[in-house]
Coordinates of C-alpha atoms in Angstrom, one line a residue:
M356 CA 9.2 41.6 22.5
N357 CA 11.3 44.6 23.3
T358 CA 11.8 46.0 26.8
R359 CA 9.1 48.6 26.6
R360 CA 6.6 46.1 25.3
Q361 CA 7.5 43.7 28.2
F362 CA 7.0 46.5 30.7
L363 CA 3.6 47.5 29.3
L364 CA 2.3 43.9 29.5
Q365 CA 3.9 42.8 32.7
A366 CA 3.3 45.9 35.0
P367 CA -0.5 45.7 34.9
I368 CA -0.3 41.9 35.2
G369 CA 1.7 42.3 38.5
V370 CA -0.8 44.7 40.0
L371 CA -3.8 42.6 39.0
A372 CA -2.2 39.5 40.1
A373 CA -1.6 40.9 43.6
A374 CA -5.2 42.1 43.8
A375 CA -6.5 38.7 42.6
A376 CA -4.3 37.0 45.2
C377 CA -6.1 39.0 48.0
R378 CA -9.4 37.7 46.7
G379 CA -8.1 34.1 46.3
D380 CA -8.6 34.3 42.5
T381 CA -6.3 33.0 39.8
P382 CA -5.8 35.6 37.1
T383 CA -6.0 34.5 33.5
P384 CA -4.5 36.2 30.4
A385 CA -8.0 37.2 29.3
T386 CA -8.8 39.1 32.5
I387 CA -5.5 40.9 32.9
S388 CA -4.4 41.9 29.4
T389 CA -4.2 45.6 28.5
P390 CA -7.1 46.6 26.2
G391 CA -6.0 46.6 22.6
A392 CA -2.8 44.6 23.3
P393 CA -2.2 41.9 20.7
P394 CA -1.8 38.2 21.7
T395 CA 1.8 37.2 22.3
F396 CA 3.7 34.0 22.6
G397 CA 4.6 33.0 26.2
T398 CA 1.6 34.5 27.9
S399 CA -0.9 31.6 27.7
A400 CA -1.9 29.6 30.8
A401 CA 0.7 27.1 31.8
A402 CA 0.1 23.5 30.7
G403 CA 1.9 20.2 30.3
P404 CA 4.7 18.6 32.2
T405 CA 7.3 20.5 34.3
V406 CA 10.7 20.4 32.7
T407 CA 14.1 21.4 33.9
A408 CA 17.4 22.5 32.4
N409 CA 18.5 18.8 32.7
S410 CA 15.5 17.8 30.5
F411 CA 16.9 19.9 27.7
A412 CA 20.4 18.7 28.3
A413 CA 19.3 15.1 27.8
A414 CA 17.2 15.9 24.7
E415 CA 20.1 17.7 23.0
T416 CA 21.7 14.3 22.4
L417 CA 18.6 13.1 20.5
M418 CA 18.1 16.3 18.5
Q419 CA 21.8 17.0 17.8
V420 CA 21.7 20.6 19.0
R421 CA 23.7 22.4 21.6
M422 CA 22.6 25.1 24.2
T423 CA 24.4 26.8 26.9
D424 CA 23.5 26.5 30.6
A425 CA 21.8 29.9 30.5
E426 CA 19.8 29.0 27.4
R427 CA 18.6 25.7 28.9
T428 CA 17.5 27.5 32.1
Q429 CA 15.6 30.1 30.1
A430 CA 13.9 27.4 27.9
A431 CA 12.9 25.4 31.0
A432 CA 11.5 28.4 32.8
N433 CA 8.8 29.2 30.3
W434 CA 8.3 25.9 28.4
R435 CA 4.9 25.3 30.0
T436 CA 3.6 28.7 28.6
S437 CA 5.4 28.9 25.3
M438 CA 5.4 25.4 23.9
A439 CA 3.4 22.9 25.9
G440 CA 0.1 24.2 24.4
T441 CA 1.0 22.5 21.2
L442 CA 0.4 19.2 23.0
E443 CA -3.1 20.0 24.2
R444 CA -4.7 18.5 21.1
R445 CA -3.3 15.2 22.3
T446 CA -2.9 15.5 26.1
G447 CA -5.9 17.7 27.0
P448 CA -7.9 19.1 28.5
R449 CA -9.4 19.8 25.0
I450 CA -8.5 16.5 23.2
V451 CA -9.2 16.3 19.5
P452 CA -8.8 12.7 18.1
L453 CA -7.5 12.4 14.5
D454 CA -8.3 9.2 12.6
D455 CA -6.3 8.3 9.5
T456 CA -9.0 9.7 7.2
M457 CA -8.1 13.2 8.4
V458 CA -5.2 13.9 5.9
P459 CA -2.6 16.5 6.6
A460 CA -3.2 20.0 5.2
S461 CA 0.0 19.9 3.3
Q462 CA -0.2 17.5 0.3
W463 CA 2.7 16.2 -1.7
N464 CA 2.6 17.3 -5.3
P465 CA 5.4 15.5 -7.2
A466 CA 5.2 17.8 -10.2
V467 CA 8.1 20.2 -10.8
A468 CA 7.4 23.4 -12.6
G469 CA 8.6 23.2 -16.2
A470 CA 9.6 19.6 -16.0
P471 CA 8.4 17.1 -18.6
R472 CA 5.7 14.6 -17.7
G473 CA 4.0 11.7 -19.4
S474 CA 1.9 11.9 -22.5
T475 CA -1.4 13.6 -22.3
R476 CA -2.8 11.1 -24.9
D477 CA -5.3 8.5 -23.5
R478 CA -4.7 5.3 -25.5
F479 CA -4.6 1.7 -24.6
V480 CA -3.6 -0.9 -27.3
R481 CA -3.5 -4.5 -26.2
T482 CA -1.6 -7.3 -27.6
V483 CA -3.7 -9.4 -30.0
V484 CA -4.0 -12.8 -28.3
N485 CA -5.4 -15.6 -30.3
P486 CA -6.7 -18.0 -27.7
R487 CA -4.8 -21.2 -27.9
P488 CA -6.7 -24.4 -27.0
L489 CA -7.6 -24.7 -23.4
P490 CA -5.0 -26.9 -21.6
A491 CA -6.1 -30.1 -20.1
S492 CA -4.2 -29.4 -16.9
D493 CA -5.8 -27.1 -14.2
S494 CA -2.3 -26.1 -13.3
A495 CA -1.5 -24.8 -16.8
I496 CA -4.7 -22.8 -16.7
A497 CA -3.9 -21.4 -13.3
F498 CA -0.5 -20.1 -14.4
A499 CA -1.8 -18.6 -17.7
P500 CA -1.4 -14.8 -17.8
V501 CA -4.6 -12.7 -17.6
T502 CA -4.2 -11.8 -21.3
Q503 CA -4.8 -15.5 -22.1
L504 CA -7.4 -16.2 -19.4
A505 CA -9.4 -13.2 -20.6
R506 CA -9.5 -14.6 -24.2
W507 CA -10.6 -18.0 -23.0
I508 CA -13.4 -16.5 -20.9
E509 CA -14.4 -14.1 -23.6
T510 CA -14.7 -16.9 -26.1
R511 CA -16.4 -19.1 -23.5
Q512 CA -13.8 -21.9 -23.6
L513 CA -13.5 -21.4 -19.9
T514 CA -16.0 -20.3 -17.3
A515 CA -15.3 -17.9 -14.5
E516 CA -16.8 -20.4 -12.1
R517 CA -14.4 -23.2 -13.2
L518 CA -11.4 -20.8 -13.0
T519 CA -12.4 -19.7 -9.6
N520 CA -12.7 -23.3 -8.3
I521 CA -9.3 -24.0 -9.8
Y522 CA -7.7 -21.2 -7.7
L523 CA -9.8 -22.1 -4.6
A524 CA -8.5 -25.7 -4.8
R525 CA -4.9 -24.5 -5.2
I526 CA -5.2 -22.2 -2.2
A527 CA -6.5 -25.1 -0.1
R528 CA -3.8 -27.5 -1.2
L529 CA -0.7 -25.2 -1.4
D530 CA -1.0 -22.2 0.8
A531 CA -0.3 -24.0 4.1
T532 CA 3.5 -23.8 3.2
L533 CA 3.3 -20.2 2.0
R534 CA 1.0 -18.5 4.4
S535 CA 0.1 -15.9 1.7
V536 CA -3.7 -15.9 2.3
I537 CA -5.3 -14.4 5.4
T538 CA -9.0 -14.8 4.4
V539 CA -10.5 -16.9 1.6
T540 CA -13.5 -15.1 0.2
R541 CA -15.0 -18.3 -1.2
D542 CA -18.8 -17.5 -1.1
L543 CA -18.3 -14.0 -2.5
A544 CA -16.0 -15.3 -5.2
L545 CA -18.4 -18.0 -6.4
T546 CA -21.3 -15.6 -6.4
Q547 CA -19.3 -13.1 -8.5
A548 CA -18.0 -15.8 -10.8
R549 CA -21.5 -17.1 -11.5
A550 CA -22.7 -13.6 -12.1
A551 CA -19.9 -13.0 -14.6
D552 CA -20.7 -16.2 -16.5
A553 CA -24.4 -15.2 -16.7
E554 CA -23.5 -11.7 -18.0
I555 CA -21.0 -13.1 -20.6
A556 CA -23.5 -15.6 -21.8
A557 CA -26.0 -12.8 -22.2
G558 CA -23.5 -10.9 -24.3
R559 CA -22.6 -8.3 -21.6
Y560 CA -18.8 -8.8 -21.6
R561 CA -17.2 -6.0 -19.5
G562 CA -13.6 -6.4 -20.6
P563 CA -10.4 -8.3 -20.0
L564 CA -10.8 -8.6 -16.2
H565 CA -14.4 -10.0 -16.4
G566 CA -14.5 -13.3 -14.5
I567 CA -10.8 -13.2 -13.5
P568 CA -10.1 -14.2 -9.9
Y569 CA -7.8 -12.0 -7.9
G570 CA -6.6 -11.2 -4.4
V571 CA -5.9 -8.0 -2.6
K572 CA -3.4 -7.1 0.1
D573 CA -5.3 -7.2 3.4
L574 CA -5.1 -3.5 4.0
L575 CA -7.8 -2.8 1.4
D576 CA -11.3 -2.6 2.9
T577 CA -13.8 -5.2 1.8
A578 CA -17.5 -4.8 2.8
G579 CA -18.5 -7.4 5.4
I580 CA -15.2 -9.2 5.2
A581 CA -12.4 -8.7 7.8
T582 CA -9.6 -6.4 6.8
T583 CA -6.8 -7.1 9.3
Y584 CA -3.7 -5.0 8.3
G585 CA -1.8 -8.3 9.1
A586 CA -2.0 -7.3 12.7
D587 CA -3.5 -9.5 15.5
I588 CA -5.2 -6.5 17.1
Y589 CA -7.2 -5.8 14.0
R590 CA -8.3 -9.4 13.3
D591 CA -11.9 -8.6 14.0
R592 CA -12.0 -5.3 12.0
V593 CA -14.8 -5.7 9.5
P594 CA -15.4 -2.6 7.2
S595 CA -18.8 -1.7 5.9
A596 CA -17.7 -0.6 2.5
D597 CA -15.3 -1.6 -0.2
A598 CA -12.1 0.3 -0.9
V599 CA -12.4 2.3 -4.2
V600 CA -9.9 0.0 -5.9
V601 CA -11.9 -3.1 -4.9
K602 CA -15.1 -1.4 -6.2
R603 CA -13.5 -0.6 -9.5
L604 CA -12.3 -4.2 -10.0
H605 CA -15.8 -5.4 -9.1
D606 CA -17.2 -3.0 -11.7
A607 CA -14.7 -4.5 -14.2
G608 CA -16.2 -7.9 -13.4
A609 CA -13.2 -9.3 -11.6
V610 CA -13.7 -12.0 -8.9
L611 CA -12.3 -11.3 -5.4
I612 CA -11.0 -14.7 -4.1
A613 CA -8.7 -13.8 -1.2
K614 CA -7.4 -11.2 1.2
L615 CA -3.6 -11.6 1.0
S616 CA -1.0 -11.3 3.7
L617 CA 1.2 -8.4 4.6
G618 CA 3.7 -7.8 7.3
A619 CA 1.9 -6.3 10.3
L620 CA 0.9 -2.7 9.5
A621 CA 2.7 -3.0 6.1
L622 CA 6.2 -3.8 7.2
N623 CA 8.1 -6.8 5.8
D624 CA 6.6 -10.3 5.7
I625 CA 5.6 -11.4 9.2
W626 CA 2.0 -11.2 10.1
F627 CA -0.1 -12.7 12.9
G628 CA -0.3 -16.1 11.0
G629 CA 3.5 -16.4 10.7
Q630 CA 5.9 -15.5 7.9
T631 CA 4.9 -15.6 4.3
M632 CA 7.4 -17.6 2.3
N633 CA 8.8 -17.4 -1.2
P634 CA 7.4 -20.1 -3.6
W635 CA 10.8 -20.3 -5.4
L636 CA 12.7 -20.8 -2.1
P637 CA 10.4 -21.8 0.7
E638 CA 13.2 -21.5 3.3
E639 CA 13.1 -17.7 3.0
G640 CA 10.4 -15.0 3.4
A641 CA 8.6 -13.7 0.4
S642 CA 9.7 -10.1 1.3
G643 CA 7.3 -7.4 2.1
S644 CA 5.2 -5.8 2.8
S645 CA 3.2 -7.0 -0.2
A646 CA 4.3 -10.5 0.7
G647 CA 1.0 -12.2 0.1
P648 CA 0.4 -10.7 -3.3
G649 CA 3.9 -11.6 -4.4
A650 CA 3.8 -15.2 -3.2
A651 CA 0.2 -16.0 -4.2
T652 CA 0.7 -14.6 -7.7
A653 CA 4.0 -16.4 -8.2
A654 CA 2.5 -19.7 -6.9
G655 CA -0.6 -19.5 -9.2
L656 CA -3.1 -19.1 -6.3
V657 CA -4.7 -16.0 -8.0
A658 CA -4.6 -14.6 -11.5
F659 CA -3.4 -11.3 -10.3
S660 CA -3.2 -9.2 -7.1
I661 CA -3.1 -5.7 -5.7
G662 CA -0.2 -4.7 -3.5
S663 CA 0.9 -1.4 -2.0
E664 CA 4.2 0.4 -1.6
T665 CA 5.5 3.1 0.6
G666 CA 9.2 2.4 0.5
G667 CA 9.7 -0.8 -1.6
S668 CA 6.8 -3.0 -0.7
I669 CA 5.8 -3.9 -4.3
I670 CA 9.3 -3.9 -5.8
S671 CA 11.0 -6.2 -3.2
P672 CA 8.5 -9.1 -3.2
A673 CA 8.1 -8.8 -7.0
M674 CA 11.9 -9.2 -7.2
R675 CA 12.1 -12.1 -4.8
C676 CA 9.0 -14.0 -6.0
G677 CA 9.7 -13.5 -9.7
V678 CA 6.5 -11.6 -10.6
T679 CA 5.8 -8.2 -12.2
G680 CA 5.2 -5.4 -9.8
L681 CA 3.9 -2.0 -11.0
R682 CA 4.0 1.0 -8.6
P683 CA 2.0 3.7 -10.3
T684 CA 2.8 7.4 -10.3
F685 CA 1.8 8.9 -6.9
G686 CA -1.8 10.1 -7.2
R687 CA -2.8 8.0 -10.2
V688 CA -4.6 5.3 -8.2
P689 CA -6.9 6.4 -5.3
R690 CA -6.2 5.0 -1.8
T691 CA -9.8 5.6 -0.5
G692 CA -10.5 2.7 1.8
A693 CA -6.9 1.5 2.2
M694 CA -4.9 1.5 5.4
T695 CA -2.9 4.7 5.8
L696 CA 0.7 4.3 6.6
C697 CA 2.1 7.5 5.0
W698 CA -0.3 10.0 3.3
S699 CA 2.4 11.4 1.0
F700 CA 4.1 8.1 0.1
D701 CA 1.5 5.3 -0.1
K702 CA 0.6 3.9 -3.6
L703 CA -1.5 0.9 -4.7
G704 CA -0.6 -1.1 -7.7
P705 CA -0.9 -4.5 -9.5
M706 CA 1.3 -7.6 -9.1
T707 CA 1.0 -10.0 -12.0
R708 CA 2.7 -12.7 -13.9
S709 CA 3.3 -10.5 -17.0
V710 CA 3.8 -6.9 -17.8
E711 CA 0.7 -6.5 -19.9
D712 CA -1.4 -8.1 -17.2
A713 CA -0.2 -5.2 -14.9
M714 CA -1.2 -2.6 -17.5
L715 CA -4.7 -4.1 -17.9
V716 CA -5.2 -3.9 -14.1
L717 CA -3.7 -0.4 -13.9
R718 CA -6.2 0.8 -16.5
A719 CA -9.1 -0.5 -14.4
I720 CA -8.1 1.1 -11.1
S721 CA -6.8 4.5 -12.3
G722 CA -8.6 7.7 -11.8
P723 CA -9.2 10.2 -9.0
D724 CA -11.7 9.8 -6.2
A725 CA -13.0 12.4 -3.8
G726 CA -12.1 10.3 -0.8
D727 CA -8.4 10.6 -1.6
V728 CA -7.3 14.2 -1.8
G729 CA -3.9 13.1 -3.2
S730 CA -5.5 11.4 -6.2
V731 CA -5.5 13.3 -9.5
P732 CA -6.9 12.9 -13.0
S733 CA -4.4 11.3 -15.4
T734 CA -4.1 9.7 -18.8
L735 CA -2.6 6.3 -19.7
D736 CA -0.8 6.1 -23.1
Y737 CA 0.1 2.5 -23.6
D738 CA 0.7 0.6 -26.9
A739 CA 1.8 -3.0 -26.4
N740 CA 3.0 -3.1 -30.1
G741 CA 4.6 0.3 -30.1
S742 CA 8.2 0.7 -31.2
V743 CA 10.8 1.4 -28.5
K744 CA 13.6 2.1 -30.9
G745 CA 15.5 5.3 -30.2
L746 CA 14.2 5.7 -26.6
R747 CA 16.9 6.9 -24.2
V748 CA 17.3 4.5 -21.3
G749 CA 19.2 6.1 -18.4
Y750 CA 21.5 4.0 -16.2
F751 CA 24.0 4.7 -13.4
P752 CA 27.3 3.2 -14.5
T753 CA 28.7 2.8 -10.9
W754 CA 25.5 1.2 -9.7
M755 CA 25.6 -1.4 -12.5
Q756 CA 29.0 -2.6 -11.2
Q757 CA 28.1 -2.6 -7.5
H758 CA 26.0 -4.7 -5.2
P759 CA 23.1 -5.3 -5.5
A760 CA 23.4 -5.4 -9.3
T761 CA 24.1 -8.8 -10.9
E762 CA 24.9 -10.2 -14.2
V763 CA 21.2 -10.2 -15.0
D764 CA 21.1 -6.4 -14.5
R765 CA 24.1 -6.0 -16.8
A766 CA 22.6 -8.3 -19.4
A767 CA 19.5 -6.1 -19.3
L768 CA 21.6 -3.2 -20.4
E769 CA 22.8 -5.2 -23.4
A770 CA 19.1 -6.1 -24.1
V771 CA 18.3 -2.4 -24.2
R772 CA 20.9 -2.0 -27.0
A773 CA 19.7 -5.0 -28.8
L774 CA 16.2 -3.6 -29.0
G775 CA 17.4 -0.4 -30.6
M776 CA 17.1 1.8 -27.5
V777 CA 20.0 4.1 -26.5
P778 CA 21.7 3.4 -23.1
T779 CA 22.5 6.8 -21.6
E780 CA 24.7 7.4 -18.6
V781 CA 23.1 9.6 -15.9
S782 CA 24.1 10.7 -12.4
L783 CA 22.7 11.9 -9.1
P784 CA 24.4 14.0 -6.5
D785 CA 26.0 12.0 -3.7
W786 CA 23.4 13.1 -1.1
P787 CA 22.2 11.3 2.1
Y788 CA 18.9 10.1 0.6
G789 CA 18.3 8.0 3.7
A790 CA 17.4 11.3 5.4
L791 CA 14.0 11.1 3.5
T792 CA 13.0 8.2 5.7
L793 CA 12.4 10.7 8.5
L794 CA 9.2 11.6 6.6
I795 CA 8.0 8.0 6.5
F796 CA 8.7 7.4 10.2
A797 CA 7.0 10.6 11.2
E798 CA 3.9 10.1 9.0
A799 CA 3.6 6.4 10.0
A800 CA 3.9 7.3 13.7
A801 CA 1.2 10.0 13.3
A802 CA -1.1 7.5 11.5
F803 CA -0.8 5.1 14.4
E804 CA -0.6 7.6 17.2
E805 CA -3.3 6.1 19.4
L806 CA -2.0 2.6 18.9
T807 CA 1.5 3.7 20.0
L808 CA 0.5 5.9 23.0
S809 CA -2.0 3.4 24.3
G810 CA 0.8 0.7 24.4
K811 CA -1.1 -1.6 22.1
T812 CA 1.9 -1.8 19.8
S813 CA 3.2 -4.4 22.3
Q814 CA 0.6 -6.8 21.0
L815 CA 2.1 -6.8 17.5
T816 CA 3.8 -10.1 16.5
S817 CA 7.2 -8.5 15.7
Q818 CA 9.0 -6.5 18.4
T819 CA 12.5 -6.3 16.9
N820 CA 14.6 -3.1 16.7
D821 CA 13.6 -2.6 13.1
S822 CA 9.8 -3.3 13.4
W823 CA 7.1 -0.7 13.8
P824 CA 6.6 -0.6 17.6
N825 CA 10.1 0.6 18.3
L826 CA 10.1 2.9 15.2
F827 CA 6.8 4.5 16.1
R828 CA 8.0 5.2 19.7
Q829 CA 11.3 6.6 18.4
A830 CA 9.5 8.8 16.0
R831 CA 7.9 10.7 18.8
F832 CA 11.3 12.2 19.5
L833 CA 11.9 13.4 15.9
S834 CA 12.3 17.2 15.5
A835 CA 9.5 19.1 13.7
V836 CA 12.1 21.4 12.3
D837 CA 14.0 18.5 10.9
F838 CA 10.8 17.2 9.4
V839 CA 10.3 20.4 7.5
Q840 CA 14.0 20.4 6.4
A841 CA 13.6 16.8 5.1
D842 CA 10.5 17.9 3.2
R843 CA 12.5 20.7 1.6
F844 CA 15.2 18.2 0.8
R845 CA 12.5 16.0 -0.8
R846 CA 11.7 18.9 -3.2
R847 CA 15.3 19.3 -4.1
V848 CA 15.5 15.6 -4.9
A849 CA 12.4 15.9 -7.0
N850 CA 14.2 18.6 -9.0
E851 CA 17.1 16.3 -9.6
M852 CA 14.8 13.6 -10.9
A853 CA 13.1 16.1 -13.1
R854 CA 16.5 17.0 -14.5
I855 CA 17.3 13.4 -15.3
F856 CA 14.1 12.9 -17.2
T857 CA 15.0 15.8 -19.5
E858 CA 18.0 13.7 -20.5
V859 CA 16.3 10.2 -20.8
D860 CA 12.9 8.6 -21.4
V861 CA 13.1 5.8 -18.8
L862 CA 15.6 4.7 -16.2
L863 CA 17.0 1.2 -15.7
V864 CA 18.2 0.5 -12.2
P865 CA 19.1 -2.5 -10.0
S866 CA 15.7 -3.2 -8.3
L867 CA 17.0 -3.1 -4.7
R868 CA 19.4 -0.2 -5.0
D869 CA 18.6 1.5 -1.7
E870 CA 19.0 5.1 -2.8
M871 CA 16.6 4.7 -5.7
L872 CA 14.1 2.7 -3.6
T873 CA 14.0 5.6 -1.1
L874 CA 14.2 8.6 -3.4
S875 CA 11.8 7.4 -6.1
N876 CA 9.2 6.6 -3.5
A877 CA 9.6 10.1 -2.1
T878 CA 9.3 11.7 -5.6
G879 CA 6.4 9.5 -6.7
H880 CA 7.8 8.3 -10.0
P881 CA 6.2 5.2 -11.6
S882 CA 8.2 1.9 -11.3
L883 CA 7.9 -1.4 -13.1
T884 CA 9.8 -4.5 -11.8
L885 CA 9.9 -7.5 -14.1
R886 CA 11.6 -10.8 -14.2
A887 CA 14.8 -10.7 -16.3
G888 CA 16.6 -13.9 -15.6
F889 CA 17.9 -16.1 -12.8
V890 CA 20.7 -16.0 -10.2
Q891 CA 22.2 -18.5 -7.8
V892 CA 22.0 -17.9 -4.0
S893 CA 23.8 -19.7 -1.2
D894 CA 22.0 -18.0 1.6
A895 CA 18.4 -17.2 2.3
R896 CA 17.5 -13.5 2.1
S897 CA 15.6 -11.4 4.5
D898 CA 14.1 -7.9 5.0
W899 CA 14.9 -8.0 8.6
A900 CA 18.2 -6.9 10.3
P901 CA 20.5 -9.8 11.0
N902 CA 19.9 -11.7 14.2
P903 CA 22.9 -13.8 15.4
E904 CA 20.5 -15.9 17.5
R905 CA 18.5 -16.9 14.4
P906 CA 20.9 -17.1 11.4
L907 CA 19.4 -17.5 8.0
P908 CA 19.6 -20.9 6.2
H909 CA 22.7 -21.5 4.2
F910 CA 22.6 -23.8 1.1
N911 CA 25.6 -26.0 0.3
T912 CA 24.3 -26.3 -3.2
P913 CA 23.3 -22.9 -4.4
R914 CA 19.6 -22.4 -5.3
R915 CA 18.4 -21.0 -8.6
V916 CA 15.9 -18.1 -8.1
P917 CA 14.4 -15.4 -10.4
H918 CA 15.9 -12.0 -10.6
G919 CA 14.2 -8.8 -11.7
I920 CA 15.1 -5.4 -13.1
T921 CA 13.3 -2.1 -12.5
L922 CA 12.3 0.6 -14.9
L923 CA 11.3 4.1 -13.8
G924 CA 9.5 6.7 -15.9
R925 CA 8.5 10.3 -15.9
L926 CA 5.6 11.3 -13.7
F927 CA 2.4 9.8 -15.2
D928 CA 4.3 8.2 -18.0
D929 CA 3.3 4.7 -16.7
G930 CA 2.2 3.7 -20.2
L931 CA 5.6 4.2 -21.7
V932 CA 7.2 2.3 -18.9
G933 CA 4.9 -0.6 -19.6
Q934 CA 5.6 -0.4 -23.3
V935 CA 9.4 -0.7 -22.7
G936 CA 8.7 -3.5 -20.1
V937 CA 6.7 -5.5 -22.6
A938 CA 9.5 -5.2 -25.2
L939 CA 12.1 -6.4 -22.6
E940 CA 9.9 -9.2 -21.3
R941 CA 9.6 -10.6 -24.8
H942 CA 13.3 -10.3 -25.3
F943 CA 14.2 -12.0 -22.0
N944 CA 11.6 -14.8 -22.6
V945 CA 11.8 -16.0 -19.0
A946 CA 8.4 -15.0 -17.6
G947 CA 6.8 -18.4 -18.3
E948 CA 8.8 -20.5 -15.9
N949 CA 6.9 -21.4 -12.7
P950 CA 8.3 -22.2 -9.2
P951 CA 9.0 -25.9 -8.8
G952 CA 6.7 -27.7 -6.4
F953 CA 3.7 -25.5 -7.2
A954 CA 2.8 -26.8 -10.6

């Protein structure tokens, strides 16, 4: 406001305030404003805590800004009228609670104007699988891919009830060492399996998932069955309805057999029942947060599973447990009925023992839902027998020579050549992609605001520096201005990814390259992680920051463990990513080996 405006507003206020003081009244802006004067900042009733110049001086260190003494004094003098009102929604007197179904008004749209996106053709061509004779061993049946299980069930060599009992028995016998299952849904599974057998016998075969037992990460709601988020404080949470993905799998005839573990509130691999372990190396965690889906699928406790990813939670356990993890394009699979961590980052996707299994599941769960405003219509163009010759496969030369790339990653680049695809060098600007994690921390802290402010985060199992309780509390001190700037940076990164996909058809990257984990989750591009070989490790691996008091196990004799590569595609080009993945999986020919001790 200019000086004249200030005088016109403040002079009448002074007179009326003096008169009100004589009567013992407290004037309000509504009773003392000049008729016709517009509302202005800094004239509302004072609210919130009293602050001083020293409050700002201390906050400057957190915010990395600098003010003069005079500026701090001015800011403190009118903070309670200019800014504190923004907190009333939370602190009162007019409190408005916001549960996680109330999504932000701003929605992330990963599309970049003019940038290429996936095929608009809707096509799904499966591999022709001639059902081989049913193995005598229950173990061999349990580890068979969904493509084979489906043919056995379709041709009635195998019943859904028998297959369900095989997996139930394996869970009872083997999961004590893995801790991958939170809840066994035995009664529901047997009911669904018997119903599937009856339908198939009557000639009503629903498709390749009919009668196939599966598990879901325990952040997907299941009607009448506890959905715990892996957190002790939610152990008694029982939803009244199924998540949309669960409903769609039910409609496909699949059999829900287990709710699988996740690190508490979808972080890493420690939940209220302990740490979920890697079947290939039981001395280390399975990685997270889709730890249960990764471990249970690798150990043959389920035929397939559903995981979720916000910043690497499908890719990392898929890598460590040697399974296939498919993170769909943001918006392809609806999250209605799933725990919210970050509205603009969360994705749900399949974890399987083969690439085509993942594509079969993706087909069943894709499509928009009104309950998820971030979900959109899409097509899926997938041909398991389609040629990959001539496709341009982008790679980052420096990344292929640096940690965490291995000889397996470099061999995968040679496999690309051998299959007739064209390796193509690409590059990204050397930017601080870690700055995008501000968006994750802020959204997650908003999703769990009540839990944080009530102090209930202290009841979570993990209380380390890098676990949610500390991160949620720290996020309360992030700058809203910096959040907007990070969001703008996100758009610039999306533009760079769009540029890259004008030069190549798919990207091949080391799965755990931090920059790509962060930026591709921010941009929403589809990702497929598949086993490509094996490496030797001398130390157990962990998602958690090193703790000198609890060093990780060291192995005098190195251990052989699976190693995966990751493919990324254009937005909504999940089908092409799957097609390239199938070709590479056939070339590598290593997907059939199972973890020792779980056969």
